[in-house]
């Protein structure tokens, strides 16, 4: 008997799912695999759809991890938060590698279906905006594309009303003896955190004596590690976009590459990058 005619049911593999939950049931695969609806005959549109959908799925997990990490930090449970942040970096590493698949699509192939997209664009991704807001990049202008969608607007507004991940880290540091400026601790969390000399000097204490402040040092480096991967995602995105559409305007209406290059300047944790210079 060869492996091709071996029956795994003989060793107990379950094969009757008339009354039981199967793999596909548990994972709702009918819904997921039934959600690809290309609007053209172009072969590459399926790649484009799946690349976006899988990214949205990973973003869903990223939001799950980031929210839990933030809650854990607020409760002084730093070890589990660090594990979640480490996972965040791995998620973005995975997303970074995924660009290689999309880059196999040439400009000519993309033009075969680009017009079908209308004005839709990743710029309108609510999960992406939620991640940016969660991390502290809180540009209220980004609410506008969601004004037609009450549920998303409420979700994003609720996020704006919540301290960002970095806010919670700074509060934790303050509770652990690293005096953070009162103005930063009491800041309007709806806004983006801007660089603070006082926060920089607090991190300097940690980075000058990591062994005395190991927990905060490790946590800060987890944040830097994650932002590093996130920056690579932004860079991979803009490079792929330039490779595929050059300097055309985006379907979402921005200048395209010029807009995305501007987004490369975003600094989520400014003092953690600046502290390196003063050591
Ligand atoms: C050939 C592939 C792609 C092209 C040509 C492209 C193009 C663009 C352009 C031009 C923008 C700027 C907004 C606009 O005017 O449309 C944008 C934004 C964006 N795209 Fe893509 N994109 C591609 C693939 C992807 C993929 C796979 C994702 C994954 C979900 C994605 C997610 C985003 C996000 C989240 C934004 C908003 C970025 C921000 O506001 O900082 N894009 N894209």
GROMACS .gro file of C-alpha atoms and ligand atoms in nm:
model
  322
    1UNK     CA    1   0.000   0.000   0.000
    2UNK     CA    2   0.132   0.344  -0.090
    3UNK     CA    3   0.065   0.663   0.106
    4UNK     CA    4  -0.169   0.772  -0.172
    5UNK     CA    5  -0.427   0.504  -0.086
    6UNK     CA    6  -0.377   0.500   0.292
    7UNK     CA    7  -0.699   0.582   0.481
    8UNK     CA    8  -0.629   0.798   0.797
    9UNK     CA    9  -0.979   0.706   0.926
   10UNK     CA   10  -0.828   0.366   1.017
   11UNK     CA   11  -0.615   0.531   1.285
   12UNK     CA   12  -0.901   0.740   1.412
   13UNK     CA   13  -0.912   1.050   1.188
   14UNK     CA   14  -1.264   1.189   1.220
   15UNK     CA   15  -1.443   1.200   0.887
   16UNK     CA   16  -1.808   1.249   0.981
   17UNK     CA   17  -1.894   1.614   1.038
   18UNK     CA   18  -2.269   1.596   0.995
   19UNK     CA   19  -2.308   1.664   1.371
   20UNK     CA   20  -1.969   1.809   1.457
   21UNK     CA   21  -1.787   2.135   1.411
   22UNK     CA   22  -1.529   2.101   1.133
   23UNK     CA   23  -1.214   2.298   1.056
   24UNK     CA   24  -1.398   2.514   0.804
   25UNK     CA   25  -1.684   2.577   1.048
   26UNK     CA   26  -1.450   2.688   1.326
   27UNK     CA   27  -1.257   2.925   1.098
   28UNK     CA   28  -1.566   3.049   0.910
   29UNK     CA   29  -1.385   2.965   0.587
   30UNK     CA   30  -1.698   2.989   0.375
   31UNK     CA   31  -1.724   3.357   0.470
   32UNK     CA   32  -1.352   3.427   0.432
   33UNK     CA   33  -1.294   3.237   0.108
   34UNK     CA   34  -1.618   3.367  -0.036
   35UNK     CA   35  -1.513   3.728   0.009
   36UNK     CA   36  -1.296   3.772  -0.303
   37UNK     CA   37  -1.492   3.949  -0.574
   38UNK     CA   38  -1.268   4.074  -0.855
   39UNK     CA   39  -1.439   4.342  -1.063
   40UNK     CA   40  -1.239   4.273  -1.379
   41UNK     CA   41  -1.110   3.979  -1.580
   42UNK     CA   42  -0.750   4.080  -1.499
   43UNK     CA   43  -0.552   3.784  -1.361
   44UNK     CA   44  -0.368   4.000  -1.101
   45UNK     CA   45  -0.673   4.149  -0.936
   46UNK     CA   46  -0.704   3.838  -0.717
   47UNK     CA   47  -0.352   3.897  -0.585
   48UNK     CA   48  -0.437   4.261  -0.513
   49UNK     CA   49  -0.753   4.166  -0.323
   50UNK     CA   50  -0.595   3.887  -0.120
   51UNK     CA   51  -0.291   4.099  -0.033
   52UNK     CA   52  -0.519   4.366   0.114
   53UNK     CA   53  -0.750   4.122   0.287
   54UNK     CA   54  -0.469   3.926   0.451
   55UNK     CA   55  -0.311   4.253   0.566
   56UNK     CA   56  -0.644   4.353   0.719
   57UNK     CA   57  -0.655   4.018   0.902
   58UNK     CA   58  -0.305   4.072   1.043
   59UNK     CA   59  -0.410   4.425   1.139
   60UNK     CA   60  -0.702   4.275   1.327
   61UNK     CA   61  -0.459   4.071   1.530
   62UNK     CA   62  -0.232   4.375   1.573
   63UNK     CA   63  -0.520   4.573   1.724
   64UNK     CA   64  -0.599   4.280   1.955
   65UNK     CA   65  -0.236   4.265   2.072
   66UNK     CA   66  -0.183   4.641   2.103
   67UNK     CA   67  -0.504   4.697   2.299
   68UNK     CA   68  -0.420   4.414   2.536
   69UNK     CA   69  -0.063   4.540   2.577
   70UNK     CA   70  -0.192   4.887   2.662
   71UNK     CA   71  -0.436   4.747   2.921
   72UNK     CA   72  -0.162   4.533   3.074
   73UNK     CA   73   0.075   4.832   3.102
   74UNK     CA   74  -0.199   5.036   3.271
   75UNK     CA   75  -0.229   4.753   3.527
   76UNK     CA   76   0.150   4.736   3.579
   77UNK     CA   77   0.161   4.392   3.416
   78UNK     CA   78   0.470   4.462   3.213
   79UNK     CA   79   0.590   4.109   3.129
   80UNK     CA   80   0.279   4.003   2.934
   81UNK     CA   81   0.277   4.343   2.761
   82UNK     CA   82   0.634   4.288   2.645
   83UNK     CA   83   0.542   3.952   2.500
   84UNK     CA   84   0.256   4.112   2.305
   85UNK     CA   85   0.481   4.390   2.179
   86UNK     CA   86   0.735   4.132   2.065
   87UNK     CA   87   0.454   3.963   1.874
   88UNK     CA   88   0.363   4.299   1.719
   89UNK     CA   89   0.711   4.324   1.569
   90UNK     CA   90   0.679   3.972   1.428
   91UNK     CA   91   0.338   4.058   1.277
   92UNK     CA   92   0.490   4.356   1.099
   93UNK     CA   93   0.787   4.149   0.989
   94UNK     CA   94   0.537   3.913   0.830
   95UNK     CA   95   0.361   4.206   0.661
   96UNK     CA   96   0.694   4.342   0.542
   97UNK     CA   97   0.781   4.013   0.374
   98UNK     CA   98   0.439   4.004   0.211
   99UNK     CA   99   0.526   4.307  -0.008
  100UNK     CA  100   0.754   4.076  -0.210
  101UNK     CA  101   0.448   3.890  -0.335
  102UNK     CA  102   0.273   4.212  -0.443
  103UNK     CA  103   0.588   4.339  -0.613
  104UNK     CA  104   0.556   4.058  -0.867
  105UNK     CA  105   0.272   4.264  -1.018
  106UNK     CA  106   0.404   4.496  -1.289
  107UNK     CA  107   0.267   4.845  -1.371
  108UNK     CA  108   0.110   4.712  -1.691
  109UNK     CA  109  -0.069   4.437  -1.499
  110UNK     CA  110  -0.203   4.683  -1.242
  111UNK     CA  111  -0.337   4.923  -1.507
  112UNK     CA  112  -0.560   4.639  -1.634
  113UNK     CA  113  -0.787   4.673  -1.331
  114UNK     CA  114  -0.691   4.995  -1.148
  115UNK     CA  115  -0.985   5.189  -1.290
  116UNK     CA  116  -1.220   4.937  -1.124
  117UNK     CA  117  -1.108   5.058  -0.780
  118UNK     CA  118  -1.282   5.393  -0.823
  119UNK     CA  119  -1.188   5.618  -0.531
  120UNK     CA  120  -1.124   5.329  -0.291
  121UNK     CA  121  -0.781   5.314  -0.127
  122UNK     CA  122  -0.602   5.176   0.180
  123UNK     CA  123  -0.615   5.537   0.295
  124UNK     CA  124  -0.971   5.455   0.405
  125UNK     CA  125  -0.866   5.148   0.608
  126UNK     CA  126  -1.034   5.191   0.945
  127UNK     CA  127  -0.814   4.931   1.109
  128UNK     CA  128  -0.500   5.105   0.988
  129UNK     CA  129  -0.626   5.436   1.127
  130UNK     CA  130  -0.713   5.266   1.454
  131UNK     CA  131  -0.358   5.129   1.480
  132UNK     CA  132  -0.213   5.476   1.413
  133UNK     CA  133  -0.443   5.629   1.676
  134UNK     CA  134  -0.366   5.353   1.927
  135UNK     CA  135   0.004   5.418   1.882
  136UNK     CA  136  -0.047   5.793   1.928
  137UNK     CA  137  -0.040   5.930   1.571
  138UNK     CA  138  -0.371   6.113   1.611
  139UNK     CA  139  -0.442   6.328   1.307
  140UNK     CA  140  -0.811   6.418   1.332
  141UNK     CA  141  -0.826   6.493   0.960
  142UNK     CA  142  -0.809   6.117   0.909
  143UNK     CA  143  -1.160   6.087   1.053
  144UNK     CA  144  -1.305   6.257   0.745
  145UNK     CA  145  -1.308   5.958   0.507
  146UNK     CA  146  -1.517   5.777   0.772
  147UNK     CA  147  -1.776   6.050   0.830
  148UNK     CA  148  -2.035   5.851   0.628
  149UNK     CA  149  -1.991   5.550   0.858
  150UNK     CA  150  -2.125   5.615   1.208
  151UNK     CA  151  -1.991   5.293   1.361
  152UNK     CA  152  -1.634   5.357   1.240
  153UNK     CA  153  -1.648   5.721   1.344
  154UNK     CA  154  -1.759   5.618   1.694
  155UNK     CA  155  -1.484   5.356   1.713
  156UNK     CA  156  -1.214   5.603   1.609
  157UNK     CA  157  -1.352   5.878   1.836
  158UNK     CA  158  -1.351   5.635   2.129
  159UNK     CA  159  -0.989   5.553   2.052
  160UNK     CA  160  -0.900   5.924   2.046
  161UNK     CA  161  -1.053   5.964   2.391
  162UNK     CA  162  -0.829   5.684   2.526
  163UNK     CA  163  -0.463   5.739   2.625
  164UNK     CA  164  -0.232   5.599   2.358
  165UNK     CA  165   0.007   5.310   2.417
  166UNK     CA  166   0.293   5.558   2.465
  167UNK     CA  167   0.086   5.764   2.712
  168UNK     CA  168   0.042   5.449   2.922
  169UNK     CA  169   0.412   5.371   2.900
  170UNK     CA  170   0.502   5.722   3.021
  171UNK     CA  171   0.252   5.691   3.308
  172UNK     CA  172   0.399   5.355   3.402
  173UNK     CA  173   0.749   5.502   3.398
  174UNK     CA  174   0.629   5.783   3.624
  175UNK     CA  175   0.475   5.533   3.868
  176UNK     CA  176   0.808   5.356   3.875
  177UNK     CA  177   1.010   5.652   3.990
  178UNK     CA  178   1.099   5.813   3.658
  179UNK     CA  179   0.949   6.159   3.698
  180UNK     CA  180   0.766   6.255   3.382
  181UNK     CA  181   0.662   6.620   3.322
  182UNK     CA  182   0.317   6.694   3.473
  183UNK     CA  183   0.217   6.865   3.147
  184UNK     CA  184   0.279   6.542   2.957
  185UNK     CA  185   0.092   6.326   3.209
  186UNK     CA  186  -0.207   6.562   3.201
  187UNK     CA  187  -0.198   6.632   2.827
  188UNK     CA  188  -0.505   6.617   2.605
  189UNK     CA  189  -0.476   6.257   2.487
  190UNK     CA  190  -0.692   6.328   2.181
  191UNK     CA  191  -0.392   6.503   2.028
  192UNK     CA  192  -0.065   6.357   1.901
  193UNK     CA  193   0.208   6.355   2.164
  194UNK     CA  194   0.479   6.601   2.069
  195UNK     CA  195   0.845   6.585   2.163
  196UNK     CA  196   0.914   6.677   2.527
  197UNK     CA  197   1.258   6.763   2.665
  198UNK     CA  198   1.145   6.642   3.010
  199UNK     CA  199   1.049   6.300   2.874
  200UNK     CA  200   1.381   6.282   2.688
  201UNK     CA  201   1.574   6.351   3.011
  202UNK     CA  202   1.370   6.083   3.191
  203UNK     CA  203   1.457   5.823   2.927
  204UNK     CA  204   1.819   5.936   2.945
  205UNK     CA  205   1.831   5.819   3.308
  206UNK     CA  206   1.708   5.474   3.195
  207UNK     CA  207   1.945   5.444   2.900
  208UNK     CA  208   2.247   5.561   3.100
  209UNK     CA  209   2.196   5.289   3.360
  210UNK     CA  210   1.994   5.006   3.200
  211UNK     CA  211   2.086   4.762   3.478
  212UNK     CA  212   1.913   4.984   3.739
  213UNK     CA  213   1.601   5.039   3.526
  214UNK     CA  214   1.590   4.708   3.340
  215UNK     CA  215   1.211   4.677   3.312
  216UNK     CA  216   1.166   5.025   3.161
  217UNK     CA  217   1.475   4.981   2.944
  218UNK     CA  218   1.343   4.655   2.803
  219UNK     CA  219   0.997   4.803   2.746
  220UNK     CA  220   1.140   5.110   2.571
  221UNK     CA  221   1.348   4.889   2.343
  222UNK     CA  222   1.039   4.681   2.259
  223UNK     CA  223   0.870   5.004   2.145
  224UNK     CA  224   1.170   5.107   1.938
  225UNK     CA  225   1.186   4.760   1.787
  226UNK     CA  226   0.821   4.778   1.690
  227UNK     CA  227   0.848   5.129   1.544
  228UNK     CA  228   1.148   5.011   1.344
  229UNK     CA  229   0.935   4.737   1.184
  230UNK     CA  230   0.646   4.980   1.129
  231UNK     CA  231   0.881   5.224   0.954
  232UNK     CA  232   0.992   4.943   0.728
  233UNK     CA  233   0.626   4.873   0.645
  234UNK     CA  234   0.572   5.237   0.545
  235UNK     CA  235   0.894   5.231   0.339
  236UNK     CA  236   0.804   4.903   0.166
  237UNK     CA  237   0.460   5.042   0.087
  238UNK     CA  238   0.587   5.364  -0.071
  239UNK     CA  239   0.855   5.176  -0.265
  240UNK     CA  240   0.601   4.927  -0.399
  241UNK     CA  241   0.367   5.214  -0.489
  242UNK     CA  242   0.642   5.401  -0.677
  243UNK     CA  243   0.736   5.080  -0.856
  244UNK     CA  244   0.377   5.013  -0.964
  245UNK     CA  245   0.223   5.357  -1.028
  246UNK     CA  246   0.524   5.590  -1.035
  247UNK     CA  247   0.414   5.942  -0.944
  248UNK     CA  248   0.048   5.911  -1.040
  249UNK     CA  249  -0.211   6.037  -0.793
  250UNK     CA  250  -0.357   5.775  -0.559
  251UNK     CA  251  -0.703   5.631  -0.613
  252UNK     CA  252  -0.783   5.785  -0.272
  253UNK     CA  253  -0.702   6.128  -0.416
  254UNK     CA  254  -0.371   6.216  -0.248
  255UNK     CA  255  -0.054   6.299  -0.439
  256UNK     CA  256   0.038   5.928  -0.404
  257UNK     CA  257   0.412   5.877  -0.348
  258UNK     CA  258   0.452   6.238  -0.225
  259UNK     CA  259   0.186   6.177   0.044
  260UNK     CA  260   0.334   5.843   0.148
  261UNK     CA  261   0.686   5.990   0.167
  262UNK     CA  262   0.551   6.253   0.402
  263UNK     CA  263   0.415   5.975   0.624
  264UNK     CA  264   0.770   5.837   0.655
  265UNK     CA  265   0.842   6.134   0.880
  266UNK     CA  266   0.595   6.018   1.147
  267UNK     CA  267   0.768   5.955   1.479
  268UNK     CA  268   0.561   5.756   1.725
  269UNK     CA  269   0.799   5.762   2.018
  270UNK     CA  270   1.016   6.069   1.948
  271UNK     CA  271   1.213   6.077   2.274
  272UNK     CA  272   1.313   5.712   2.238
  273UNK     CA  273   1.478   5.794   1.905
  274UNK     CA  274   1.629   6.120   2.026
  275UNK     CA  275   1.779   5.967   2.343
  276UNK     CA  276   2.034   5.782   2.132
  277UNK     CA  277   2.198   6.108   2.030
  278UNK     CA  278   2.259   6.231   2.384
  279UNK     CA  279   2.409   5.914   2.533
  280LIG     C1  280  -0.005   4.813  -0.590
  280LIG     C2  281  -0.039   4.821  -0.465
  280LIG     C3  282  -0.068   4.949  -0.393
  280LIG     C4  283  -0.074   5.075  -0.442
  280LIG     C5  284  -0.050   5.126  -0.583
  280LIG     C6  285  -0.108   5.160  -0.329
  280LIG     C7  286  -0.121   5.297  -0.336
  280LIG     C8  287  -0.149   5.378  -0.229
  280LIG     C9  288  -0.155   5.522  -0.236
  280LIG    C10  289  -0.127   5.604  -0.359
  280LIG    C11  290  -0.189   5.566  -0.113
  280LIG    C12  291  -0.212   5.712  -0.072
  280LIG    C13  292  -0.360   5.741  -0.061
  280LIG    C14  293  -0.427   5.753  -0.195
  280LIG     O1  294  -0.429   5.865  -0.250
  280LIG     O2  295  -0.480   5.652  -0.245
  280LIG    C15  296  -0.205   5.452  -0.029
  280LIG    C16  297  -0.237   5.456   0.105
  280LIG    C17  298  -0.249   5.346   0.184
  280LIG     N1  299  -0.238   5.214   0.145
  280LIG    FE1  300  -0.175   5.150  -0.032
  280LIG     N2  301  -0.120   5.082  -0.216
  280LIG    C18  302  -0.098   4.953  -0.252
  280LIG    C19  303  -0.103   4.843  -0.169
  280LIG    C20  304  -0.146   4.846  -0.039
  280LIG    C21  305  -0.166   4.730   0.044
  280LIG    C22  306  -0.140   4.585   0.004
  280LIG    C23  307  -0.211   4.774   0.162
  280LIG    C24  308  -0.247   4.686   0.277
  280LIG    C25  309  -0.361   4.699   0.341
  280LIG    C26  310  -0.219   4.917   0.156
  280LIG    C27  311  -0.261   4.999   0.258
  280LIG    C28  312  -0.260   5.136   0.254
  280LIG    C29  313  -0.285   5.220   0.369
  280LIG    C30  314  -0.315   5.172   0.510
  280LIG    C31  315  -0.277   5.351   0.326
  280LIG    C32  316  -0.290   5.475   0.413
  280LIG    C33  317  -0.149   5.518   0.457
  280LIG    C34  318  -0.148   5.645   0.542
  280LIG     O3  319  -0.248   5.719   0.546
  280LIG     O4  320  -0.043   5.670   0.604
  280LIG     N3  321  -0.178   4.958   0.032
  280LIG     N4  322  -0.180   5.338  -0.101
   0.00000   0.00000   0.00000
